Amino acid sequence: MPWGKLPDGTAVDLYVLTNKNGLEAKITNYGGIVVSLNTPDRNGKMEDVVLGYEKLDEYVKDNPYFGCIVGRYGNRIAKGRFELDGKTYQLAKNNGENHLHGGLKGFDKVVWEAVPDTAGEASLNLSYVSPDMEEGYPGNLEVRVVYTLTDKDELKITYFATTDKQTHVNLTHHGYFNLTGGAKRDILAHELSINSSGFLPVDKGLIPTGELRGLGGSPFDFRKPKPIGNDINFNDIQLEIAEGYDHNWILSNPQSAKEPGLAATLHDPESGRYMEVFTTEPGIQFYSGNFLDGKYKGKGGVVYQDRWGLCLETQHFPDTPNRLIFPSTVLLPGTHYSSTTIYQFSVK
Ligand code: BGC
């Protein structure tokens, strides 16, 4: 259905996916944003588990990446610069001196071509052609993202891309989850586990230092489920730099995984809502919503304070284009980028 127009007059639509159990996702082709996602609590009450706005205009005006597709490169690239195929590329520095989430107009701010499919499980097929040198990245990149709301209560996201020149690609989804339903309170009582062997410490600009650090009982150890609020105020330089958690964890899944492996689990003990994240990606950025700051008035008039939502962004590691030891994000002409992430909902 028509949802509104951008300031330049481009029409934008909103699509509704439902499954046999009554779960519902509303997704717009502006930025591929999941505007709402209704899942049941332990009493069967359907409520929205993602932060966001009610209206298109609000997303256009000021969106801290609520619910969108992030690209061409999710996360940060140091000084917005990399060398590839003997050439130096300079991208926008839109996060201090660094490049974040694809630049000034990343995939979160473009209008995707959308084709819904309701024949089997409800899905939405989004395509976008990012021209050569858009936001400074080489190569015409043809991108396709498919959202499916499966009858197993999964929001499944598959990403595909091809290029005609060497480039870097690291696509992700930037949903802010709050399993209380309707964002009733912050996420500090949510219990999180991350299936990981270590994490990447960062510098003051949130760029990985290159160290792969073990977890061993530190505030970053989520190998067993732990309330997010437990250690978030621990006296730790890494928590201080990011004002909470805003780091990439190294997943224990095989790095070349073709089938999505378990990356993380999230539980709100009060509502009973439980979410499992599966991915083919080697890393996950856990961002505890440290910079929300009461600046955003979201759906239902709720003002999102710090830690009112959290992101679990499956991806390759930040700044990979400048780090040869990290799993590569280079995409070559004639090869295919593909990646799958599943957010599965249940109660316990
Ligand atoms: C980053 C945060 C950033 C946020 C922007 C997250 O993916 O890790 O550092 O502030 O996106 O909303």
mmCIF file of C-alpha atoms and ligand atoms in Angstrom:
data_model
loop_
_atom_site.group_PDB
_atom_site.id
_atom_site.type_symbol
_atom_site.label_atom_id
_atom_site.label_comp_id
_atom_site.label_asym_id
_atom_site.label_seq_id
_atom_site.Cartn_x
_atom_site.Cartn_y
_atom_site.Cartn_z
ATOM 1 C CA MET A 1 0.000 0.000 0.000
ATOM 2 C CA PRO A 2 1.185 3.564 -0.637
ATOM 3 C CA TRP A 3 2.911 4.937 2.458
ATOM 4 C CA GLY A 4 3.963 8.433 1.459
ATOM 5 C CA LYS A 5 6.346 10.446 -0.658
ATOM 6 C CA LEU A 6 9.935 11.557 -0.233
ATOM 7 C CA PRO A 7 10.663 15.305 -0.426
ATOM 8 C CA ASP A 8 11.606 14.798 -4.132
ATOM 9 C CA GLY A 9 8.190 13.224 -4.831
ATOM 10 C CA THR A 10 9.301 9.575 -5.034
ATOM 11 C CA ALA A 11 6.464 7.322 -3.891
ATOM 12 C CA VAL A 12 7.203 4.860 -1.116
ATOM 13 C CA ASP A 13 5.164 1.775 -0.174
ATOM 14 C CA LEU A 14 4.510 -0.230 2.960
ATOM 15 C CA TYR A 15 4.108 -4.013 2.770
ATOM 16 C CA VAL A 16 2.518 -6.276 5.357
ATOM 17 C CA LEU A 17 3.784 -9.834 5.814
ATOM 18 C CA THR A 18 1.850 -12.234 8.035
ATOM 19 C CA ASN A 19 2.335 -15.896 8.856
ATOM 20 C CA LYS A 20 -0.028 -18.689 9.863
ATOM 21 C CA ASN A 21 0.470 -17.974 13.591
ATOM 22 C CA GLY A 22 -0.533 -14.326 13.251
ATOM 23 C CA LEU A 23 2.934 -12.770 13.423
ATOM 24 C CA GLU A 24 3.106 -9.616 11.344
ATOM 25 C CA ALA A 25 5.958 -7.566 9.869
ATOM 26 C CA LYS A 26 5.435 -4.204 8.189
ATOM 27 C CA ILE A 27 8.269 -3.355 5.845
ATOM 28 C CA THR A 28 8.811 -0.319 3.627
ATOM 29 C CA ASN A 29 10.874 -0.127 0.452
ATOM 30 C CA TYR A 30 12.456 3.077 1.798
ATOM 31 C CA GLY A 31 15.721 1.714 3.224
ATOM 32 C CA GLY A 32 14.188 -1.765 3.519
ATOM 33 C CA ILE A 33 13.051 -0.708 6.975
ATOM 34 C CA VAL A 34 11.119 -3.122 9.187
ATOM 35 C CA VAL A 35 8.694 -0.569 10.610
ATOM 36 C CA SER A 36 7.003 -2.976 13.030
ATOM 37 C CA LEU A 37 7.223 -6.616 13.990
ATOM 38 C CA ASN A 38 4.459 -8.130 16.099
ATOM 39 C CA THR A 39 5.184 -11.325 18.005
ATOM 40 C CA PRO A 40 3.277 -13.014 20.883
ATOM 41 C CA ASP A 41 4.213 -12.907 24.554
ATOM 42 C CA ARG A 42 3.715 -15.986 26.751
ATOM 43 C CA ASN A 43 -0.034 -15.222 26.951
ATOM 44 C CA GLY A 44 -0.332 -14.924 23.202
ATOM 45 C CA LYS A 45 -0.545 -11.134 23.225
ATOM 46 C CA MET A 46 0.810 -9.732 19.953
ATOM 47 C CA GLU A 47 3.017 -6.691 20.419
ATOM 48 C CA ASP A 48 5.667 -4.820 18.509
ATOM 49 C CA VAL A 49 9.263 -5.832 19.322
ATOM 50 C CA VAL A 50 11.210 -3.255 17.294
ATOM 51 C CA LEU A 51 11.813 0.455 17.761
ATOM 52 C CA GLY A 52 10.886 2.872 15.008
ATOM 53 C CA TYR A 53 8.512 5.578 13.888
ATOM 54 C CA GLU A 54 4.922 5.644 12.715
ATOM 55 C CA LYS A 55 5.475 7.851 9.663
ATOM 56 C CA LEU A 56 7.760 7.913 6.639
ATOM 57 C CA ASP A 57 8.601 11.607 7.170
ATOM 58 C CA GLU A 58 10.058 10.809 10.576
ATOM 59 C CA TYR A 59 12.371 8.178 9.101
ATOM 60 C CA VAL A 60 13.476 10.598 6.409
ATOM 61 C CA LYS A 61 14.130 13.393 8.898
ATOM 62 C CA ASP A 62 16.282 11.651 11.486
ATOM 63 C CA ASN A 63 16.743 7.920 11.713
ATOM 64 C CA PRO A 64 19.473 6.346 13.858
ATOM 65 C CA TYR A 65 19.241 3.355 11.472
ATOM 66 C CA PHE A 66 15.997 1.985 13.001
ATOM 67 C CA GLY A 67 15.156 -1.320 11.277
ATOM 68 C CA CYS A 68 16.953 -0.680 7.988
ATOM 69 C CA ILE A 69 19.224 -2.530 5.588
ATOM 70 C CA VAL A 70 22.753 -1.211 5.996
ATOM 71 C CA GLY A 71 25.201 -1.123 3.069
ATOM 72 C CA ARG A 72 27.363 -1.100 1.096
ATOM 73 C CA TYR A 73 29.487 -1.598 4.196
ATOM 74 C CA GLY A 74 27.810 -2.086 7.564
ATOM 75 C CA ASN A 75 29.860 -0.711 10.471
ATOM 76 C CA ARG A 76 32.987 1.443 10.358
ATOM 77 C CA ILE A 77 35.920 1.862 7.985
ATOM 78 C CA ALA A 78 38.849 3.757 9.521
ATOM 79 C CA LYS A 79 39.244 7.262 8.081
ATOM 80 C CA GLY A 80 36.822 6.205 5.336
ATOM 81 C CA ARG A 81 39.720 4.924 3.283
ATOM 82 C CA PHE A 82 40.919 1.660 1.779
ATOM 83 C CA GLU A 83 43.131 0.361 -0.968
ATOM 84 C CA LEU A 84 41.825 -2.148 -3.443
ATOM 85 C CA ASP A 85 43.246 -3.429 -6.690
ATOM 86 C CA GLY A 86 46.097 -0.900 -6.510
ATOM 87 C CA LYS A 87 43.832 2.129 -6.033
ATOM 88 C CA THR A 88 42.999 4.215 -2.968
ATOM 89 C CA TYR A 89 39.332 4.936 -2.349
ATOM 90 C CA GLN A 90 38.147 7.755 -0.099
ATOM 91 C CA LEU A 91 34.653 7.459 1.350
ATOM 92 C CA ALA A 92 32.668 9.998 3.365
ATOM 93 C CA LYS A 93 33.746 10.535 6.962
ATOM 94 C CA ASN A 94 30.272 10.575 8.472
ATOM 95 C CA ASN A 95 31.199 9.392 11.973
ATOM 96 C CA GLY A 96 33.967 11.592 13.363
ATOM 97 C CA GLU A 97 36.966 10.833 11.185
ATOM 98 C CA ASN A 98 35.559 7.451 10.175
ATOM 99 C CA HIS A 99 33.045 6.067 7.701
ATOM 100 C CA LEU A 100 29.887 4.438 9.104
ATOM 101 C CA HIS A 101 27.144 2.273 7.593
ATOM 102 C CA GLY A 102 27.729 3.034 3.917
ATOM 103 C CA GLY A 103 28.087 6.817 4.101
ATOM 104 C CA LEU A 104 25.894 9.877 3.785
ATOM 105 C CA LYS A 105 23.272 8.135 1.707
ATOM 106 C CA GLY A 106 23.657 4.444 2.362
ATOM 107 C CA PHE A 107 21.256 1.633 1.492
ATOM 108 C CA ASP A 108 19.140 2.696 4.484
ATOM 109 C CA LYS A 109 18.128 5.889 2.658
ATOM 110 C CA VAL A 110 17.460 4.662 -0.878
ATOM 111 C CA VAL A 111 14.192 3.481 -2.370
ATOM 112 C CA TRP A 112 14.357 -0.210 -3.256
ATOM 113 C CA GLU A 113 12.328 -1.869 -5.990
ATOM 114 C CA ALA A 114 9.924 -4.138 -4.157
ATOM 115 C CA VAL A 115 8.099 -7.279 -5.250
ATOM 116 C CA PRO A 116 5.966 -8.998 -2.625
ATOM 117 C CA ASP A 117 5.289 -12.729 -2.854
ATOM 118 C CA THR A 118 2.363 -14.201 -0.971
ATOM 119 C CA ALA A 119 2.112 -17.506 -2.859
ATOM 120 C CA GLY A 120 3.935 -19.534 -0.189
ATOM 121 C CA GLU A 121 5.405 -18.056 2.950
ATOM 122 C CA ALA A 122 5.016 -14.283 2.826
ATOM 123 C CA SER A 123 8.117 -12.579 1.499
ATOM 124 C CA LEU A 124 9.272 -9.284 0.107
ATOM 125 C CA ASN A 125 11.943 -9.107 -2.554
ATOM 126 C CA LEU A 126 13.908 -5.848 -2.562
ATOM 127 C CA SER A 127 16.396 -4.889 -5.277
ATOM 128 C CA TYR A 128 18.702 -1.961 -5.682
ATOM 129 C CA VAL A 129 21.474 -1.146 -8.148
ATOM 130 C CA SER A 130 24.176 0.915 -6.504
ATOM 131 C CA PRO A 131 26.079 2.710 -9.278
ATOM 132 C CA ASP A 132 29.863 2.663 -9.643
ATOM 133 C CA MET A 133 31.445 5.137 -7.173
ATOM 134 C CA GLU A 134 28.217 5.729 -5.260
ATOM 135 C CA GLU A 135 29.343 6.939 -1.824
ATOM 136 C CA GLY A 136 32.890 6.401 -3.135
ATOM 137 C CA TYR A 137 32.705 2.602 -3.557
ATOM 138 C CA PRO A 138 33.923 1.067 -6.836
ATOM 139 C CA GLY A 139 31.746 -1.110 -9.068
ATOM 140 C CA ASN A 140 28.117 -1.246 -10.074
ATOM 141 C CA LEU A 141 26.643 -3.403 -7.350
ATOM 142 C CA GLU A 142 23.383 -5.249 -7.929
ATOM 143 C CA VAL A 143 21.864 -6.038 -4.552
ATOM 144 C CA ARG A 144 18.869 -8.146 -3.629
ATOM 145 C CA VAL A 145 17.488 -8.605 -0.138
ATOM 146 C CA VAL A 146 14.613 -10.964 0.614
ATOM 147 C CA TYR A 147 12.627 -10.721 3.824
ATOM 148 C CA THR A 148 10.510 -13.790 4.627
ATOM 149 C CA LEU A 149 8.180 -14.223 7.583
ATOM 150 C CA THR A 150 8.176 -17.998 7.849
ATOM 151 C CA ASP A 151 5.599 -20.251 9.466
ATOM 152 C CA LYS A 152 8.342 -21.214 11.946
ATOM 153 C CA ASP A 153 8.028 -17.648 13.312
ATOM 154 C CA GLU A 154 11.275 -16.496 11.760
ATOM 155 C CA LEU A 155 12.077 -13.211 10.141
ATOM 156 C CA LYS A 156 14.534 -14.531 7.603
ATOM 157 C CA ILE A 157 16.760 -12.158 5.651
ATOM 158 C CA THR A 158 18.786 -13.289 2.659
ATOM 159 C CA TYR A 159 21.198 -10.975 0.911
ATOM 160 C CA PHE A 160 22.697 -11.358 -2.572
ATOM 161 C CA ALA A 161 25.020 -9.114 -4.559
ATOM 162 C CA THR A 162 27.152 -9.073 -7.686
ATOM 163 C CA THR A 163 29.579 -6.455 -8.959
ATOM 164 C CA ASP A 164 31.367 -5.525 -12.181
ATOM 165 C CA LYS A 165 34.529 -4.273 -10.384
ATOM 166 C CA GLN A 166 36.290 -5.380 -7.209
ATOM 167 C CA THR A 167 34.552 -3.833 -4.225
ATOM 168 C CA HIS A 168 33.817 -4.363 -0.540
ATOM 169 C CA VAL A 169 30.397 -5.556 0.637
ATOM 170 C CA ASN A 170 29.153 -6.088 4.186
ATOM 171 C CA LEU A 171 25.376 -5.998 4.406
ATOM 172 C CA THR A 172 23.388 -6.158 7.608
ATOM 173 C CA HIS A 173 20.055 -5.436 9.218
ATOM 174 C CA HIS A 174 19.828 -2.760 11.883
ATOM 175 C CA GLY A 175 16.693 -3.650 13.873
ATOM 176 C CA TYR A 176 16.556 -2.289 17.418
ATOM 177 C CA PHE A 177 14.870 -5.008 19.458
ATOM 178 C CA ASN A 178 12.923 -4.536 22.659
ATOM 179 C CA LEU A 179 11.090 -7.733 23.554
ATOM 180 C CA THR A 180 8.906 -6.145 26.263
ATOM 181 C CA GLY A 181 6.417 -5.355 23.456
ATOM 182 C CA GLY A 182 5.672 -1.734 22.614
ATOM 183 C CA ALA A 183 8.997 -0.702 24.190
ATOM 184 C CA LYS A 184 7.651 -0.503 27.742
ATOM 185 C CA ARG A 185 11.038 -0.170 29.392
ATOM 186 C CA ASP A 186 14.753 -0.366 28.667
ATOM 187 C CA ILE A 187 16.485 -3.601 27.658
ATOM 188 C CA LEU A 188 18.801 -3.956 30.659
ATOM 189 C CA ALA A 189 16.829 -6.918 32.088
ATOM 190 C CA HIS A 190 16.901 -8.777 28.756
ATOM 191 C CA GLU A 191 19.111 -11.852 29.005
ATOM 192 C CA LEU A 192 21.561 -12.160 26.155
ATOM 193 C CA SER A 193 23.853 -14.954 25.058
ATOM 194 C CA ILE A 194 26.384 -14.735 22.228
ATOM 195 C CA ASN A 195 27.861 -17.894 20.754
ATOM 196 C CA SER A 196 31.356 -16.515 20.484
ATOM 197 C CA SER A 197 34.993 -17.157 21.241
ATOM 198 C CA GLY A 198 36.115 -13.550 21.633
ATOM 199 C CA PHE A 199 35.455 -9.931 20.760
ATOM 200 C CA LEU A 200 37.239 -7.047 19.065
ATOM 201 C CA PRO A 201 38.413 -4.254 21.377
ATOM 202 C CA VAL A 202 38.150 -0.803 19.773
ATOM 203 C CA ASP A 203 39.900 2.562 19.864
ATOM 204 C CA LYS A 204 38.176 5.842 20.759
ATOM 205 C CA GLY A 205 36.624 6.051 17.276
ATOM 206 C CA LEU A 206 35.179 2.518 17.729
ATOM 207 C CA ILE A 207 37.598 1.055 15.180
ATOM 208 C CA PRO A 208 38.992 -2.399 16.105
ATOM 209 C CA THR A 209 42.558 -2.190 17.370
ATOM 210 C CA GLY A 210 43.373 -5.513 15.660
ATOM 211 C CA GLU A 211 43.415 -7.493 18.899
ATOM 212 C CA LEU A 212 41.139 -10.544 19.168
ATOM 213 C CA ARG A 213 40.416 -10.733 22.892
ATOM 214 C CA GLY A 214 39.170 -13.771 24.805
ATOM 215 C CA LEU A 215 36.079 -13.457 26.992
ATOM 216 C CA GLY A 216 37.038 -15.350 30.199
ATOM 217 C CA GLY A 217 34.644 -13.945 32.795
ATOM 218 C CA SER A 218 34.911 -10.337 31.536
ATOM 219 C CA PRO A 219 31.846 -8.049 31.129
ATOM 220 C CA PHE A 220 32.004 -9.128 27.455
ATOM 221 C CA ASP A 221 31.451 -12.773 28.322
ATOM 222 C CA PHE A 222 27.923 -13.642 27.155
ATOM 223 C CA ARG A 223 28.664 -17.300 26.474
ATOM 224 C CA LYS A 224 25.981 -18.108 29.053
ATOM 225 C CA PRO A 225 22.797 -15.981 29.098
ATOM 226 C CA LYS A 226 23.265 -12.886 31.255
ATOM 227 C CA PRO A 227 21.106 -9.793 31.859
ATOM 228 C CA ILE A 228 22.554 -7.005 29.733
ATOM 229 C CA GLY A 229 22.489 -4.663 32.728
ATOM 230 C CA ASN A 230 24.635 -6.969 34.863
ATOM 231 C CA ASP A 231 28.072 -5.671 33.920
ATOM 232 C CA ILE A 232 27.282 -2.725 31.636
ATOM 233 C CA ASN A 233 28.474 -0.187 34.198
ATOM 234 C CA PHE A 234 31.567 -2.202 35.119
ATOM 235 C CA ASN A 235 34.757 -0.193 35.334
ATOM 236 C CA ASP A 236 36.211 -1.210 31.980
ATOM 237 C CA ILE A 237 37.879 1.008 29.419
ATOM 238 C CA GLN A 238 36.103 -0.725 26.516
ATOM 239 C CA LEU A 239 32.672 -0.100 28.073
ATOM 240 C CA GLU A 240 33.697 3.464 28.797
ATOM 241 C CA ILE A 241 34.762 4.194 25.216
ATOM 242 C CA ALA A 242 31.489 2.915 23.743
ATOM 243 C CA GLU A 243 29.289 4.100 26.642
ATOM 244 C CA GLY A 244 28.165 0.485 26.958
ATOM 245 C CA TYR A 245 28.334 -2.400 24.500
ATOM 246 C CA ASP A 246 29.059 -1.475 20.898
ATOM 247 C CA HIS A 247 31.482 -4.159 19.784
ATOM 248 C CA ASN A 248 31.867 -7.018 17.370
ATOM 249 C CA TRP A 249 31.914 -10.558 18.720
ATOM 250 C CA ILE A 250 33.681 -13.347 16.828
ATOM 251 C CA LEU A 251 31.116 -16.062 16.291
ATOM 252 C CA SER A 252 31.907 -19.692 16.915
ATOM 253 C CA ASN A 253 30.202 -20.754 13.669
ATOM 254 C CA PRO A 254 32.498 -22.060 10.947
ATOM 255 C CA GLN A 255 33.605 -19.023 8.989
ATOM 256 C CA SER A 256 32.562 -20.309 5.624
ATOM 257 C CA ALA A 257 29.222 -21.500 6.990
ATOM 258 C CA LYS A 258 26.696 -22.115 4.250
ATOM 259 C CA GLU A 259 23.931 -22.906 6.726
ATOM 260 C CA PRO A 260 23.108 -20.278 9.360
ATOM 261 C CA GLY A 261 24.489 -21.214 12.793
ATOM 262 C CA LEU A 262 23.351 -19.986 16.207
ATOM 263 C CA ALA A 263 24.816 -16.552 16.906
ATOM 264 C CA ALA A 264 22.844 -15.165 19.852
ATOM 265 C CA THR A 265 19.766 -15.571 22.025
ATOM 266 C CA LEU A 266 17.733 -12.867 23.717
ATOM 267 C CA HIS A 267 15.089 -13.355 26.415
ATOM 268 C CA ASP A 268 12.769 -10.956 28.168
ATOM 269 C CA PRO A 269 11.867 -12.869 31.357
ATOM 270 C CA GLU A 270 8.826 -10.717 32.018
ATOM 271 C CA SER A 271 6.959 -11.115 28.729
ATOM 272 C CA GLY A 272 8.533 -14.516 28.052
ATOM 273 C CA ARG A 273 9.532 -13.472 24.535
ATOM 274 C CA TYR A 274 12.590 -15.303 23.286
ATOM 275 C CA MET A 275 14.559 -14.558 20.132
ATOM 276 C CA GLU A 276 17.284 -16.673 18.569
ATOM 277 C CA VAL A 277 19.613 -15.268 15.925
ATOM 278 C CA PHE A 278 21.169 -17.546 13.310
ATOM 279 C CA THR A 279 23.600 -16.413 10.653
ATOM 280 C CA THR A 280 26.146 -17.402 8.044
ATOM 281 C CA GLU A 281 28.269 -14.365 9.019
ATOM 282 C CA PRO A 282 31.497 -14.594 11.078
ATOM 283 C CA GLY A 283 30.644 -11.703 13.432
ATOM 284 C CA ILE A 284 27.889 -9.903 15.277
ATOM 285 C CA GLN A 285 27.819 -6.300 16.438
ATOM 286 C CA PHE A 286 25.970 -6.048 19.723
ATOM 287 C CA TYR A 287 25.010 -2.395 20.224
ATOM 288 C CA SER A 288 23.150 -1.682 23.469
ATOM 289 C CA GLY A 289 21.481 1.518 22.200
ATOM 290 C CA ASN A 290 23.926 3.753 24.068
ATOM 291 C CA PHE A 291 23.354 6.849 21.972
ATOM 292 C CA LEU A 292 19.540 7.007 21.851
ATOM 293 C CA ASP A 293 19.608 9.647 24.548
ATOM 294 C CA GLY A 294 15.890 10.534 24.605
ATOM 295 C CA LYS A 295 16.300 12.252 21.216
ATOM 296 C CA TYR A 296 13.792 10.074 19.367
ATOM 297 C CA LYS A 297 10.051 9.950 19.908
ATOM 298 C CA GLY A 298 8.929 6.662 18.452
ATOM 299 C CA LYS A 299 5.766 4.663 17.875
ATOM 300 C CA GLY A 300 2.997 5.246 20.396
ATOM 301 C CA GLY A 301 4.722 8.449 21.527
ATOM 302 C CA VAL A 302 7.384 6.492 23.447
ATOM 303 C CA VAL A 303 10.561 8.494 23.959
ATOM 304 C CA TYR A 304 13.530 6.192 23.452
ATOM 305 C CA GLN A 305 16.063 6.740 26.184
ATOM 306 C CA ASP A 306 19.530 5.192 26.225
ATOM 307 C CA ARG A 307 19.348 1.378 26.128
ATOM 308 C CA TRP A 308 15.697 1.350 25.075
ATOM 309 C CA GLY A 309 16.530 -1.058 22.272
ATOM 310 C CA LEU A 310 19.464 -3.193 21.201
ATOM 311 C CA CYS A 311 20.892 -4.216 17.861
ATOM 312 C CA LEU A 312 22.298 -7.617 16.958
ATOM 313 C CA GLU A 313 23.852 -6.891 13.575
ATOM 314 C CA THR A 314 25.259 -9.970 11.875
ATOM 315 C CA GLN A 315 28.186 -9.036 9.670
ATOM 316 C CA HIS A 316 31.864 -9.272 8.800
ATOM 317 C CA PHE A 317 34.167 -7.402 11.152
ATOM 318 C CA PRO A 318 34.452 -3.587 11.202
ATOM 319 C CA ASP A 319 37.297 -2.060 9.181
ATOM 320 C CA THR A 320 38.017 -5.316 7.354
ATOM 321 C CA PRO A 321 39.108 -3.428 4.198
ATOM 322 C CA ASN A 322 42.146 -2.282 6.229
ATOM 323 C CA ARG A 323 42.760 -5.532 8.124
ATOM 324 C CA LEU A 324 44.184 -8.405 6.147
ATOM 325 C CA ILE A 325 43.798 -10.863 9.032
ATOM 326 C CA PHE A 326 39.994 -10.471 9.194
ATOM 327 C CA PRO A 327 37.770 -12.645 6.957
ATOM 328 C CA SER A 328 37.661 -10.781 3.650
ATOM 329 C CA THR A 329 34.799 -8.572 2.468
ATOM 330 C CA VAL A 330 36.089 -8.262 -1.102
ATOM 331 C CA LEU A 331 33.592 -9.119 -3.815
ATOM 332 C CA LEU A 332 35.043 -9.945 -7.227
ATOM 333 C CA PRO A 333 33.286 -9.641 -10.567
ATOM 334 C CA GLY A 334 31.856 -12.989 -11.612
ATOM 335 C CA THR A 335 31.379 -14.149 -8.018
ATOM 336 C CA HIS A 336 28.294 -13.961 -5.816
ATOM 337 C CA TYR A 337 27.876 -12.427 -2.385
ATOM 338 C CA SER A 338 25.291 -14.209 -0.308
ATOM 339 C CA SER A 339 24.451 -14.123 3.362
ATOM 340 C CA THR A 340 21.551 -15.288 5.525
ATOM 341 C CA THR A 341 20.347 -14.199 8.951
ATOM 342 C CA ILE A 342 17.317 -15.475 10.834
ATOM 343 C CA TYR A 343 15.605 -13.902 13.828
ATOM 344 C CA GLN A 344 13.362 -16.624 15.275
ATOM 345 C CA PHE A 345 10.679 -15.856 17.856
ATOM 346 C CA SER A 346 9.183 -18.060 20.560
ATOM 347 C CA VAL A 347 8.411 -17.822 24.281
ATOM 348 C CA LYS A 348 9.848 -19.428 27.397
HETATM 349 C C1 BGC B 1 26.884 1.271 15.722
HETATM 350 C C2 BGC B 1 26.831 2.395 16.708
HETATM 351 C C3 BGC B 1 26.106 3.545 16.076
HETATM 352 C C4 BGC B 1 24.760 3.093 15.646
HETATM 353 C C5 BGC B 1 24.062 4.185 14.897
HETATM 354 C C6 BGC B 1 25.500 0.878 15.368
HETATM 355 O O1 BGC B 1 25.519 -0.135 14.430
HETATM 356 O O2 BGC B 1 27.597 0.159 16.220
HETATM 357 O O3 BGC B 1 28.121 2.800 17.078
HETATM 358 O O4 BGC B 1 26.014 4.621 16.940
HETATM 359 O O5 BGC B 1 24.843 1.996 14.808
HETATM 360 O O6 BGC B 1 22.748 4.181 15.134
#
